[in-house]
């Protein structure tokens, strides 16, 4: 079997399993040498013009279609990262290290045009590598109400191969907890800043590593793993990276101004300046290289600080600094070390064709678990998250009960008089308007607060968008039903509404339907917006017309024709008319005491508002239409967000 075919079969085994068992039965990491060759990145003013993505199988370097005005960020960048080593990418601000990391992890922006090729053990790779690698982002994203062990169990259930039994998954979770020193806090909640006390910053960073190590990846990318940590915790994190590398993993990370102790722990160092490679090799080789350029690192000086200062563009001396950087980059490219890296990372583009990569591997589903398993695990996580959040349970239920008692005290003991009619009409509107604000703004927060976490999990191929959306709907439904049930149960007979049992249950059903229609609207706004403050502002502005055109403040016949269409999307309009017809239909006498303006019966009350009992079924149908229509739109908006990041 030729060398090319052997490399392909090795890549297939990595795609399927990601690890193998040694002769003694212990799990070992598949060893991968990761290389990138001739990487160029251009930023265009408009959307990216190339039709493929960076990790397509072959990138034709002579078919870039680059716009003449495009700005080049990375210039012919070559690199290599070997198993068992920690490669640190360093550079001054604006040097291009973050762009390079985004390219290697396929996280680049849509307006970037990228050329070049990446290889695993010498074989060009496609987007499947993204699912086989681990990427520890700088920002830690967690569900703060889960414990450390629960979070890792969630990761194991969704990210490990579906053929692995649950007993082995739990065993793997325990192994990772011990390996990364999380045993003391495994049952501690992760925490939410300012709300729920949780684990420390160092433990949270270790948990980020644990979340990726759970699948035993061969390659790990880490973006600023020591950011925001003190020197002691930063040292512990890098030590953890070293231990992971010693197990056979390939570790690539970006580091910003490491201390001299951290610098000495790196196996390889890559210096990036002005979008070019200024050096790639061991720390000792770096010191020798710069000494050969007559700019040696001073004694007792942190080499990392010195190299960054040497390669930075100082204000007021921009051109001189750029000339110096260009000289250093040229010297490295011409050096023996630079030329050897260029030779080792280069491949013959014509040597491989798309047909060389097996079709079955390319078309494999990104999801490790079945649809039902995803739903079960997401329901478990969402239920734990909601039940442990004091804002969701204690505050919302307490607020509902308190407001219901207050309304009952204010409107208690209403009778069928002119004043009673006005009060009863007002309290039914209060039912809908108050519970709309209470539940709609809770629904607005459901998706936008978890959107970054959802997008990250989607990129990992953990669960489907429809499963995530359905799980949130199912878990939230009891809470959004409990609110109107508590309100109606407390207020109805205390206020003195129509005492017939069927009237009570009809009022309860209509209120639940109307409130959940408003929740659907909140879901739609939550999926449409990316920030909490923006979604709340949008919801407040749009909800106001729904209230004003509901029929309580203005008669339908008096509405301006150019605004009347807005009322068709008002759940309060349909709900209020149903509540009114349910209350007043069958009321034949109202005690008017001789007042000419007093309605004599329930039908006259309905005529005043232009309401009719004949509209009841149409109104219920409209509420159902809004309930499902808004949720369908919400899911579409959520789905569109996943396409924008693929």
Coordinates of C-alpha atoms in Angstrom, one line a residue:
X1 CA 0.0 0.0 0.0
X2 CA 1.4 3.4 -1.0
X3 CA 2.2 6.2 1.5
X4 CA -0.7 8.4 0.3
X5 CA -3.3 5.6 0.8
X6 CA -1.8 4.8 4.3
X7 CA -2.2 8.4 5.3
X8 CA -5.8 8.4 4.1
X9 CA -6.7 5.3 6.0
X10 CA -5.1 6.8 9.1
X11 CA -7.3 9.9 8.7
X12 CA -10.4 7.8 8.3
X13 CA -9.6 6.0 11.5
X14 CA -9.2 9.4 13.2
X15 CA -12.6 10.5 11.7
X16 CA -14.4 7.5 13.1
X17 CA -12.9 7.0 16.5
X18 CA -10.4 9.7 17.5
X19 CA -8.5 7.3 19.8
X20 CA -7.3 3.7 20.0
X21 CA -6.5 1.2 22.7
X22 CA -2.9 0.3 23.4
X23 CA -1.7 -3.2 24.1
X24 CA -2.2 -2.7 27.8
X25 CA -5.8 -1.7 27.3
X26 CA -5.4 2.0 28.1
X27 CA -6.9 4.6 25.8
X28 CA -4.4 6.6 23.8
X29 CA -4.8 9.7 21.7
X30 CA -4.3 9.3 18.0
X31 CA -1.1 11.3 17.2
X32 CA -1.6 14.0 14.5
X33 CA 0.9 16.4 13.1
X34 CA -1.1 19.4 12.1
X35 CA 0.4 21.7 9.4
X36 CA -0.8 24.7 7.5
X37 CA 0.8 26.0 4.3
X38 CA 0.7 29.3 2.5
X39 CA -2.2 30.8 4.5
X40 CA -3.4 34.1 3.1
X41 CA -6.3 36.1 4.5
X42 CA -8.0 39.1 2.8
X43 CA -10.7 41.2 4.3
X44 CA -13.2 42.6 1.8
X45 CA -15.8 45.3 2.3
X46 CA -18.7 43.0 1.3
X47 CA -19.5 39.3 1.9
X48 CA -16.8 36.8 1.1
X49 CA -16.8 36.1 -2.6
X50 CA -15.4 32.6 -2.7
X51 CA -18.0 29.9 -2.8
X52 CA -16.2 27.3 -0.6
X53 CA -15.0 27.4 3.0
X54 CA -11.5 27.2 4.2
X55 CA -11.7 23.6 5.2
X56 CA -12.9 22.3 1.8
X57 CA -10.7 19.5 0.6
X58 CA -8.6 21.5 -1.8
X59 CA -8.2 25.2 -2.1
X60 CA -7.1 26.3 -5.5
X61 CA -4.5 29.1 -4.9
X62 CA -4.8 30.5 -8.4
X63 CA -8.6 31.0 -8.2
X64 CA -9.0 33.4 -5.3
X65 CA -11.1 36.1 -7.0
X66 CA -9.6 38.7 -4.6
X67 CA -10.9 42.2 -4.9
X68 CA -8.1 44.8 -5.7
X69 CA -9.1 46.8 -2.6
X70 CA -9.1 43.9 -0.2
X71 CA -6.8 44.3 2.8
X72 CA -4.4 41.4 3.4
X73 CA -4.2 40.3 7.1
X74 CA -2.1 37.1 6.8
X75 CA 0.7 36.7 4.2
X76 CA 1.9 33.3 3.2
X77 CA 1.9 31.8 6.7
X78 CA 3.3 28.3 7.2
X79 CA 3.3 26.4 10.4
X80 CA 3.5 23.0 12.0
X81 CA 2.4 21.6 15.4
X82 CA 3.5 18.2 16.5
X83 CA 1.9 15.7 18.9
X84 CA 3.3 15.9 22.4
X85 CA 4.1 19.6 22.1
X86 CA 2.5 22.9 23.2
X87 CA 2.8 25.5 20.5
X88 CA 2.3 29.1 21.7
X89 CA 1.3 31.7 19.1
X90 CA 2.5 35.1 20.2
X91 CA 2.4 38.6 18.7
X92 CA 1.7 42.2 19.4
X93 CA -1.8 43.6 19.1
X94 CA -2.9 43.6 15.4
X95 CA -0.2 41.1 14.4
X96 CA -2.7 38.6 13.2
X97 CA -2.5 35.8 15.8
X98 CA -6.2 35.9 16.5
X99 CA -7.0 35.8 12.8
X100 CA -4.7 32.8 12.4
X101 CA -6.4 31.0 15.2
X102 CA -9.8 31.7 13.7
X103 CA -8.6 30.4 10.4
X104 CA -7.2 27.2 11.8
X105 CA -10.4 26.5 13.8
X106 CA -12.7 27.6 10.9
X107 CA -14.1 30.5 12.9
X108 CA -13.3 33.3 10.4
X109 CA -15.7 36.1 9.6
X110 CA -17.9 36.0 6.5
X111 CA -16.1 38.9 4.9
X112 CA -12.7 37.1 4.9
X113 CA -11.3 35.4 1.8
X114 CA -8.9 32.7 2.8
X115 CA -6.5 30.7 0.7
X116 CA -4.1 27.9 1.6
X117 CA -4.3 24.3 2.8
X118 CA -4.3 22.5 6.1
X119 CA -3.1 18.9 6.6
X120 CA -3.4 16.2 9.2
X121 CA -0.4 13.9 8.9
X122 CA 0.2 15.2 5.4
X123 CA -3.3 14.7 4.1
X124 CA -5.5 17.7 3.2
X125 CA -8.5 17.9 5.4
X126 CA -12.1 19.3 5.2
X127 CA -14.7 20.5 7.7
X128 CA -14.8 17.1 9.4
X129 CA -11.6 18.0 11.3
X130 CA -13.5 20.8 13.1
X131 CA -15.7 18.1 14.8
X132 CA -12.7 16.0 15.7
X133 CA -10.7 18.9 17.3
X134 CA -11.2 20.7 20.5
X135 CA -11.4 24.5 20.7
X136 CA -11.2 26.1 24.1
X137 CA -12.4 29.7 23.5
X138 CA -11.3 32.6 25.6
X139 CA -14.8 33.3 27.0
X140 CA -16.1 30.5 29.3
X141 CA -19.7 29.7 28.4
X142 CA -21.7 27.5 30.8
X143 CA -25.1 27.0 32.3
X144 CA -24.3 28.4 35.7
X145 CA -27.0 26.4 37.6
X146 CA -25.4 23.1 36.7
X147 CA -22.7 21.5 38.8
X148 CA -19.3 20.7 37.4
X149 CA -20.1 17.0 37.1
X150 CA -23.5 17.6 35.6
X151 CA -22.0 19.8 32.9
X152 CA -19.4 17.1 32.0
X153 CA -22.1 14.4 32.0
X154 CA -24.1 16.6 29.5
X155 CA -21.0 16.8 27.3
X156 CA -20.3 13.1 27.5
X157 CA -23.9 12.1 26.6
X158 CA -24.0 14.3 23.5
X159 CA -20.4 14.4 22.3
X160 CA -19.1 10.8 22.7
X161 CA -19.9 8.2 20.1
X162 CA -23.4 6.7 20.4
X163 CA -21.9 3.2 20.5
X164 CA -20.2 3.8 23.8
X165 CA -22.4 2.6 26.7
X166 CA -23.5 5.0 29.5
X167 CA -21.3 3.2 32.0
X168 CA -18.2 4.0 30.0
X169 CA -19.3 7.6 29.6
X170 CA -19.6 8.1 33.3
X171 CA -16.2 6.4 33.8
X172 CA -14.7 8.9 31.3
X173 CA -16.3 11.8 33.2
X174 CA -14.7 10.6 36.5
X175 CA -11.3 10.2 34.7
X176 CA -11.4 13.7 33.3
X177 CA -12.4 15.2 36.7
X178 CA -9.5 13.6 38.4
X179 CA -7.0 14.4 35.6
X180 CA -7.8 18.1 35.6
X181 CA -8.0 18.4 39.4
X182 CA -11.8 19.1 39.6
X183 CA -12.6 16.5 42.3
X184 CA -13.1 19.0 45.1
X185 CA -15.6 21.0 43.2
X186 CA -17.3 18.3 41.1
X187 CA -20.7 18.8 43.0
X188 CA -20.4 22.6 43.2
X189 CA -22.5 24.8 40.9
X190 CA -20.6 26.5 38.1
X191 CA -22.2 29.8 39.2
X192 CA -23.6 33.0 37.7
X193 CA -21.8 36.2 38.3
X194 CA -23.7 38.4 40.7
X195 CA -26.5 35.8 41.3
X196 CA -25.2 32.4 42.1
X197 CA -21.9 31.7 43.9
X198 CA -19.9 29.1 42.0
X199 CA -16.4 27.8 41.2
X200 CA -13.3 30.0 40.9
X201 CA -11.9 31.4 37.7
X202 CA -9.1 28.8 37.6
X203 CA -11.5 26.0 38.1
X204 CA -13.8 27.4 35.4
X205 CA -10.9 27.5 32.9
X206 CA -10.0 23.9 33.9
X207 CA -13.7 23.0 33.3
X208 CA -13.4 24.4 29.8
X209 CA -10.5 22.1 29.1
X210 CA -12.4 19.2 30.7
X211 CA -15.3 19.9 28.4
X212 CA -13.1 19.4 25.4
X213 CA -10.9 16.6 26.7
X214 CA -14.0 14.4 27.4
X215 CA -14.0 13.2 23.8
X216 CA -10.2 12.5 23.9
X217 CA -9.4 14.8 20.9
X218 CA -6.1 14.6 19.0
X219 CA -5.7 18.4 18.5
X220 CA -6.6 21.2 20.9
X221 CA -6.8 24.8 20.1
X222 CA -6.9 27.3 23.0
X223 CA -7.5 31.0 22.7
X224 CA -5.9 33.0 25.4
X225 CA -6.2 30.2 28.1
X226 CA -4.5 32.3 30.8
X227 CA -6.6 35.5 30.2
X228 CA -8.0 37.0 33.4
X229 CA -6.0 34.7 35.7
X230 CA -3.4 35.5 38.2
X231 CA 0.2 34.3 37.7
X232 CA -0.3 31.2 39.9
X233 CA -3.5 30.0 38.2
X234 CA -2.0 30.8 34.8
X235 CA 0.9 28.6 35.7
X236 CA -1.5 25.8 36.7
X237 CA -3.4 26.1 33.4
X238 CA -0.3 25.9 31.3
X239 CA 0.9 22.9 33.4
X240 CA -2.4 21.3 32.6
X241 CA -1.8 21.9 28.9
X242 CA 1.6 20.3 29.2
X243 CA 0.1 17.2 30.8
X244 CA -2.4 16.9 28.0
X245 CA 0.3 17.2 25.4
X246 CA 2.3 14.5 27.1
X247 CA -0.6 12.1 26.5
X248 CA 0.0 12.5 22.7
X249 CA -2.2 15.5 21.9
X250 CA -1.3 18.4 19.7
X251 CA -1.8 21.7 21.5
X252 CA -2.0 25.0 19.8
X253 CA -2.7 28.2 21.8
X254 CA -2.5 31.9 21.6
X255 CA -0.8 33.7 24.5
X256 CA -0.7 37.4 25.4
X257 CA 2.4 38.5 27.3
X258 CA 3.3 35.4 29.3
X259 CA 5.6 35.5 32.3
X260 CA 9.1 34.1 32.0
X261 CA 8.0 31.0 33.9
X262 CA 5.1 30.4 31.4
X263 CA 7.4 31.1 28.5
X264 CA 9.9 28.5 29.6
X265 CA 7.1 25.8 29.7
X266 CA 6.3 26.1 26.0
X267 CA 7.7 23.5 23.7
X268 CA 7.4 25.6 20.5
X269 CA 7.0 29.3 20.0
X270 CA 5.5 31.0 16.9
X271 CA 5.9 34.8 16.7
X272 CA 3.6 36.6 14.3
X273 CA 4.2 40.2 13.2
X274 CA 2.3 42.2 10.5
X275 CA 0.6 39.1 9.3
X276 CA 3.8 37.2 8.7
X277 CA 5.8 34.5 10.6
X278 CA 8.8 36.1 12.4
X279 CA 9.8 32.9 14.0
X280 CA 8.7 29.3 14.6
X281 CA 10.7 26.9 16.8
X282 CA 11.7 26.2 20.4
X283 CA 12.3 29.0 22.9
X284 CA 16.0 28.3 22.9
X285 CA 16.1 28.5 19.1
X286 CA 14.3 31.8 19.3
X287 CA 17.0 33.3 21.5
X288 CA 19.7 32.0 19.1
X289 CA 17.9 33.3 16.1
X290 CA 17.5 36.8 17.4
X291 CA 21.0 36.8 18.7
X292 CA 22.2 36.0 15.1
X293 CA 20.4 39.2 14.0
X294 CA 22.4 41.2 16.5
X295 CA 19.3 41.9 18.7
X296 CA 19.9 39.3 21.5
X297 CA 17.5 39.2 24.5
X298 CA 19.2 41.0 27.4
X299 CA 20.2 39.0 30.4
X300 CA 17.6 38.6 33.2
X301 CA 14.9 39.9 30.8
X302 CA 11.7 38.1 30.0
X303 CA 12.2 36.9 26.4
X304 CA 8.4 37.0 25.7
X305 CA 8.3 40.7 26.6
X306 CA 11.4 41.4 24.6
X307 CA 10.3 39.7 21.5
X308 CA 6.8 41.4 21.6
X309 CA 8.5 44.8 22.0
X310 CA 10.9 44.1 19.2
X311 CA 8.1 43.1 16.8
X312 CA 5.5 45.8 17.8
X313 CA 4.7 48.8 15.7
X314 CA 5.5 51.8 18.0
X315 CA 3.4 55.0 17.6
X316 CA 5.5 57.7 15.9
X317 CA 8.0 55.2 14.4
X318 CA 5.6 53.2 12.3
X319 CA 7.7 53.0 9.1
X320 CA 10.9 52.2 10.9
X321 CA 9.2 49.4 12.9
X322 CA 7.6 47.9 9.8
X323 CA 11.0 47.9 8.0
X324 CA 12.5 46.1 11.0
X325 CA 9.7 43.6 11.1
X326 CA 10.0 42.9 7.4
X327 CA 13.7 42.3 7.8
X328 CA 13.2 39.9 10.6
X329 CA 10.5 37.9 8.8
X330 CA 12.6 37.8 5.6
X331 CA 15.6 36.5 7.6
X332 CA 13.5 33.8 9.2
X333 CA 12.0 32.7 5.9
X334 CA 15.5 32.4 4.4
X335 CA 16.9 30.7 7.4
X336 CA 17.5 26.9 7.6
X337 CA 14.7 26.6 10.2
X338 CA 12.3 28.6 8.0
X339 CA 13.0 26.8 4.8
X340 CA 12.7 23.4 6.5
X341 CA 9.2 24.3 7.8
X342 CA 8.2 25.5 4.4
X343 CA 9.3 22.2 2.8
X344 CA 7.7 20.1 5.5
X345 CA 4.3 21.9 5.2
X346 CA 4.2 22.1 1.4
X347 CA 2.2 19.5 -0.6
X348 CA 1.6 19.1 -4.3
X349 CA -1.9 20.4 -4.9
X350 CA -2.3 18.2 -8.0
X351 CA -1.3 15.1 -6.0
X352 CA -4.8 14.8 -4.5
X353 CA -8.3 15.0 -5.9
X354 CA -11.7 15.2 -4.2
X355 CA -12.3 11.6 -5.2
X356 CA -9.4 10.5 -3.0
X357 CA -11.4 11.4 0.1
X358 CA -14.0 8.6 0.9
X359 CA -17.5 9.8 0.3
X360 CA -18.9 8.0 3.4
X361 CA -16.7 10.0 5.8
X362 CA -17.7 13.3 4.2
X363 CA -21.4 12.6 4.4
X364 CA -21.4 11.3 8.0
X365 CA -23.8 13.1 10.3
X366 CA -22.1 15.6 12.7
X367 CA -24.3 14.4 15.6
X368 CA -22.9 11.7 17.8
X369 CA -26.3 11.0 19.5
X370 CA -29.7 10.2 18.2
X371 CA -32.6 12.7 18.0
X372 CA -34.4 11.2 21.0
X373 CA -31.2 11.1 23.1
X374 CA -30.6 14.8 22.3
X375 CA -34.1 15.7 23.4
X376 CA -33.9 13.7 26.6
X377 CA -30.5 15.2 27.6
X378 CA -31.5 18.8 26.7
X379 CA -34.8 18.4 28.6
X380 CA -32.7 17.2 31.6
X381 CA -30.4 20.2 31.4
X382 CA -33.1 22.8 30.8
X383 CA -35.2 21.4 33.7
X384 CA -32.3 21.6 36.1
X385 CA -31.4 25.1 34.9
X386 CA -34.9 26.4 35.4
X387 CA -35.6 24.7 38.7
X388 CA -32.4 26.0 40.3
X389 CA -32.6 29.5 39.1
X390 CA -34.2 31.6 41.9
X391 CA -35.3 34.3 39.4
X392 CA -37.4 31.8 37.5
X393 CA -39.0 29.9 40.3
X394 CA -39.3 31.9 43.5
X395 CA -39.4 35.4 42.1
X396 CA -41.8 34.6 39.2
X397 CA -44.2 32.6 41.3
X398 CA -44.0 35.0 44.2
X399 CA -44.6 37.9 41.9
X400 CA -47.6 36.2 40.4
X401 CA -49.2 35.4 43.8
X402 CA -48.5 38.9 45.2
X403 CA -50.1 40.7 42.2
X404 CA -53.1 38.3 42.2
X405 CA -53.7 39.0 45.9
X406 CA -53.3 42.8 45.3
X407 CA -55.8 42.7 42.4
X408 CA -58.2 40.6 44.5
X409 CA -58.1 43.1 47.4
X410 CA -58.7 46.1 45.1
X411 CA -61.5 44.6 43.1
X412 CA -63.0 42.3 45.8
X413 CA -66.8 41.8 46.0
X414 CA -68.0 43.3 42.7
X415 CA -71.7 43.2 42.0
X416 CA -73.8 43.7 38.9
X417 CA -74.2 47.4 39.0
X418 CA -73.0 50.2 36.7
X419 CA -69.8 50.6 38.8
X420 CA -69.4 46.8 39.0
X421 CA -69.6 46.5 35.2
X422 CA -66.8 49.0 34.8
X423 CA -64.6 47.3 37.4
X424 CA -65.2 43.8 36.0
X425 CA -64.4 45.0 32.5
X426 CA -61.2 46.6 33.8
X427 CA -60.1 43.6 35.8
X428 CA -60.4 41.2 32.9
X429 CA -58.2 43.5 30.8
X430 CA -55.7 43.6 33.8
X431 CA -55.6 39.8 33.7
X432 CA -54.3 39.9 30.1
X433 CA -52.1 43.0 30.2
X434 CA -50.4 42.2 33.5
X435 CA -49.7 38.5 32.6
X436 CA -48.6 39.6 29.2
X437 CA -45.9 41.7 30.6
X438 CA -45.0 39.2 33.3
X439 CA -44.6 36.2 30.9
X440 CA -43.6 37.9 27.6
X441 CA -40.5 39.5 29.1
X442 CA -39.6 36.3 30.7
X443 CA -39.9 34.6 27.3
X444 CA -37.8 37.3 25.7
X445 CA -34.8 36.2 27.8
X446 CA -35.1 32.5 27.1
X447 CA -33.1 32.2 23.9
X448 CA -31.0 35.4 23.6
X449 CA -29.3 34.8 27.0
X450 CA -28.2 31.3 25.8
X451 CA -27.5 32.2 22.2
X452 CA -23.7 32.3 22.4
X453 CA -23.8 28.9 24.2
X454 CA -26.2 27.5 21.6
X455 CA -24.1 28.7 18.7
X456 CA -20.9 27.2 20.2
X457 CA -22.6 23.9 20.8
X458 CA -24.1 23.9 17.3
X459 CA -20.6 24.4 15.8
X460 CA -19.5 21.4 17.8
X461 CA -22.3 19.3 16.3
X462 CA -23.7 18.5 19.8
X463 CA -27.5 18.8 19.1
X464 CA -29.9 19.9 16.4
X465 CA -31.6 23.3 16.4
X466 CA -35.1 21.8 16.4
X467 CA -34.3 19.6 19.4
X468 CA -32.9 22.6 21.4
X469 CA -36.0 24.8 20.5
X470 CA -38.4 22.0 21.3
X471 CA -36.8 21.3 24.7
X472 CA -37.0 24.9 25.8
X473 CA -40.7 25.0 24.8
X474 CA -41.5 21.9 26.7
X475 CA -39.6 22.8 29.9
X476 CA -41.0 26.4 30.0
X477 CA -44.6 25.4 29.3
X478 CA -45.6 24.4 32.9
X479 CA -44.3 27.7 34.2
X480 CA -46.2 29.7 31.6
X481 CA -49.4 27.7 32.4
X482 CA -48.9 28.1 36.2
X483 CA -49.0 31.9 36.1
X484 CA -52.5 32.3 34.7
X485 CA -53.8 29.3 36.7
X486 CA -52.6 31.0 40.0
X487 CA -53.9 34.4 39.0
X488 CA -57.4 33.2 37.9
X489 CA -57.7 30.7 40.9
X490 CA -56.9 33.5 43.4
X491 CA -58.9 36.3 41.8
X492 CA -61.9 34.9 40.1
X493 CA -64.4 34.2 42.9
X494 CA -62.9 36.8 45.2
X495 CA -63.7 39.6 42.7
X496 CA -67.2 38.2 41.9
X497 CA -67.0 37.2 38.3
X498 CA -69.6 34.9 36.7
X499 CA -69.9 32.1 39.3
X500 CA -70.9 29.3 36.9
X501 CA -68.2 26.5 36.8
X502 CA -68.1 26.4 33.0
X503 CA -67.5 30.2 32.9
X504 CA -64.6 29.8 35.3
X505 CA -62.9 27.1 33.3
X506 CA -63.5 29.0 30.1
X507 CA -61.9 32.1 31.6
X508 CA -59.0 30.0 32.7
X509 CA -58.6 28.3 29.3
X510 CA -58.8 31.6 27.3
X511 CA -56.3 33.2 29.6
X512 CA -53.8 30.4 29.3
X513 CA -54.2 30.5 25.5
X514 CA -53.7 34.2 25.2
X515 CA -50.7 34.3 27.6
X516 CA -49.0 31.6 25.7
X517 CA -49.6 33.4 22.5
X518 CA -47.7 36.4 24.0
X519 CA -45.0 33.9 25.1
X520 CA -44.7 32.8 21.5
X521 CA -44.2 36.4 20.5
X522 CA -41.5 36.7 23.2
X523 CA -39.8 33.6 21.8
X524 CA -39.8 35.2 18.3
X525 CA -38.2 38.4 19.6
X526 CA -35.7 36.4 21.6
X527 CA -34.5 34.4 18.6
X528 CA -34.5 37.5 16.4
X529 CA -32.3 39.6 18.7
X530 CA -28.7 38.9 19.8
X531 CA -28.6 41.1 22.9
X532 CA -30.9 41.1 25.9
X533 CA -31.4 44.9 26.1
X534 CA -32.2 45.0 22.4
X535 CA -34.8 42.3 22.6
X536 CA -36.5 43.9 25.6
X537 CA -36.7 47.2 23.9
X538 CA -38.2 45.7 20.7
X539 CA -40.8 43.7 22.8
X540 CA -41.8 46.8 24.8
X541 CA -42.3 48.9 21.6
X542 CA -44.3 46.3 19.7
X543 CA -46.4 45.2 22.7
X544 CA -47.8 48.7 23.3
X545 CA -49.9 48.8 20.0
X546 CA -51.2 45.3 20.8
X547 CA -52.6 46.7 24.1
X548 CA -53.9 50.0 22.8
X549 CA -55.7 48.3 19.9
X550 CA -57.2 45.5 22.0
X551 CA -60.7 47.0 22.1
X552 CA -60.5 48.2 25.7
X553 CA -59.3 51.7 25.2
X554 CA -60.9 52.2 21.8
X555 CA -64.0 50.6 20.1
X556 CA -63.2 48.5 17.0
X557 CA -65.5 50.6 14.9
X558 CA -63.6 53.7 15.9
X559 CA -60.1 52.5 15.0
X560 CA -58.4 54.2 12.1
X561 CA -58.5 52.0 9.1
X562 CA -54.8 52.4 8.5
X563 CA -54.1 51.0 12.0
X564 CA -56.8 48.4 12.2
X565 CA -54.6 45.7 10.7
X566 CA -52.3 45.9 13.7
X567 CA -55.0 44.7 15.9
X568 CA -55.2 41.4 14.0
X569 CA -51.8 40.5 15.6
X570 CA -53.0 41.4 19.1
X571 CA -53.5 38.4 21.3
X572 CA -55.0 40.8 23.9
X573 CA -57.7 41.7 21.4
X574 CA -58.8 38.2 20.8
X575 CA -58.4 37.2 24.5
X576 CA -60.3 40.2 25.8
X577 CA -63.2 39.7 23.5
X578 CA -63.5 36.0 24.5
X579 CA -63.3 36.9 28.2
X580 CA -65.9 39.6 27.8
X581 CA -68.4 37.4 25.9
X582 CA -67.8 34.6 28.4
X583 CA -68.5 36.9 31.3
X584 CA -71.6 38.7 30.0
X585 CA -73.4 36.2 27.8
X586 CA -76.4 35.0 29.8
X587 CA -76.5 38.0 32.1
X588 CA -80.1 39.2 31.7
X589 CA -80.2 41.9 34.4
X590 CA -77.9 44.5 35.7
X591 CA -79.0 46.7 38.6
X592 CA -78.9 50.2 37.1
X593 CA -80.8 52.2 39.8
X594 CA -82.4 54.3 37.1
X595 CA -79.2 55.6 35.6
X596 CA -79.6 56.2 31.8
X597 CA -76.0 55.3 31.0
X598 CA -76.1 52.0 32.7
X599 CA -76.3 48.8 30.5
X600 CA -79.4 46.8 31.4
X601 CA -78.0 43.4 30.6
X602 CA -74.9 41.6 29.4
X603 CA -75.6 42.0 25.7
X604 CA -75.7 45.8 26.1
X605 CA -72.2 45.6 27.7
X606 CA -70.9 43.7 24.7
X607 CA -72.6 46.0 22.2
X608 CA -70.8 49.0 23.8
X609 CA -67.5 47.4 22.9
X610 CA -68.7 46.0 19.6
X611 CA -68.1 42.4 20.9
X612 CA -70.1 39.4 19.8
X613 CA -70.3 35.8 21.2
X614 CA -70.4 34.7 17.5
X615 CA -66.7 35.6 17.2
X616 CA -65.6 33.2 20.0
X617 CA -64.5 30.3 17.8
X618 CA -62.8 32.7 15.4
X619 CA -61.0 34.4 18.2
X620 CA -59.8 31.0 19.7
X621 CA -58.6 30.1 16.2
X622 CA -56.8 33.4 15.9
X623 CA -55.1 32.8 19.3
X624 CA -54.0 29.4 18.2
X625 CA -52.7 30.8 14.9
X626 CA -50.7 33.4 16.8
X627 CA -49.4 30.9 19.3
X628 CA -48.1 28.5 16.6
X629 CA -47.3 31.2 14.0
X630 CA -45.0 33.2 16.3
X631 CA -43.2 30.0 17.4
X632 CA -42.7 28.8 13.8
X633 CA -41.1 32.2 13.0
X634 CA -39.1 32.0 16.2
X635 CA -37.7 28.6 15.1
X636 CA -36.9 30.0 11.6
X637 CA -35.0 32.9 13.1
X638 CA -33.1 30.5 15.3
X639 CA -32.3 28.3 12.4
X640 CA -31.1 31.3 10.3
X641 CA -28.6 32.2 13.1
X642 CA -27.0 28.7 12.7
X643 CA -26.6 29.1 9.0
X644 CA -24.8 32.5 9.4
X645 CA -22.1 30.8 11.5
X646 CA -21.6 27.6 9.5

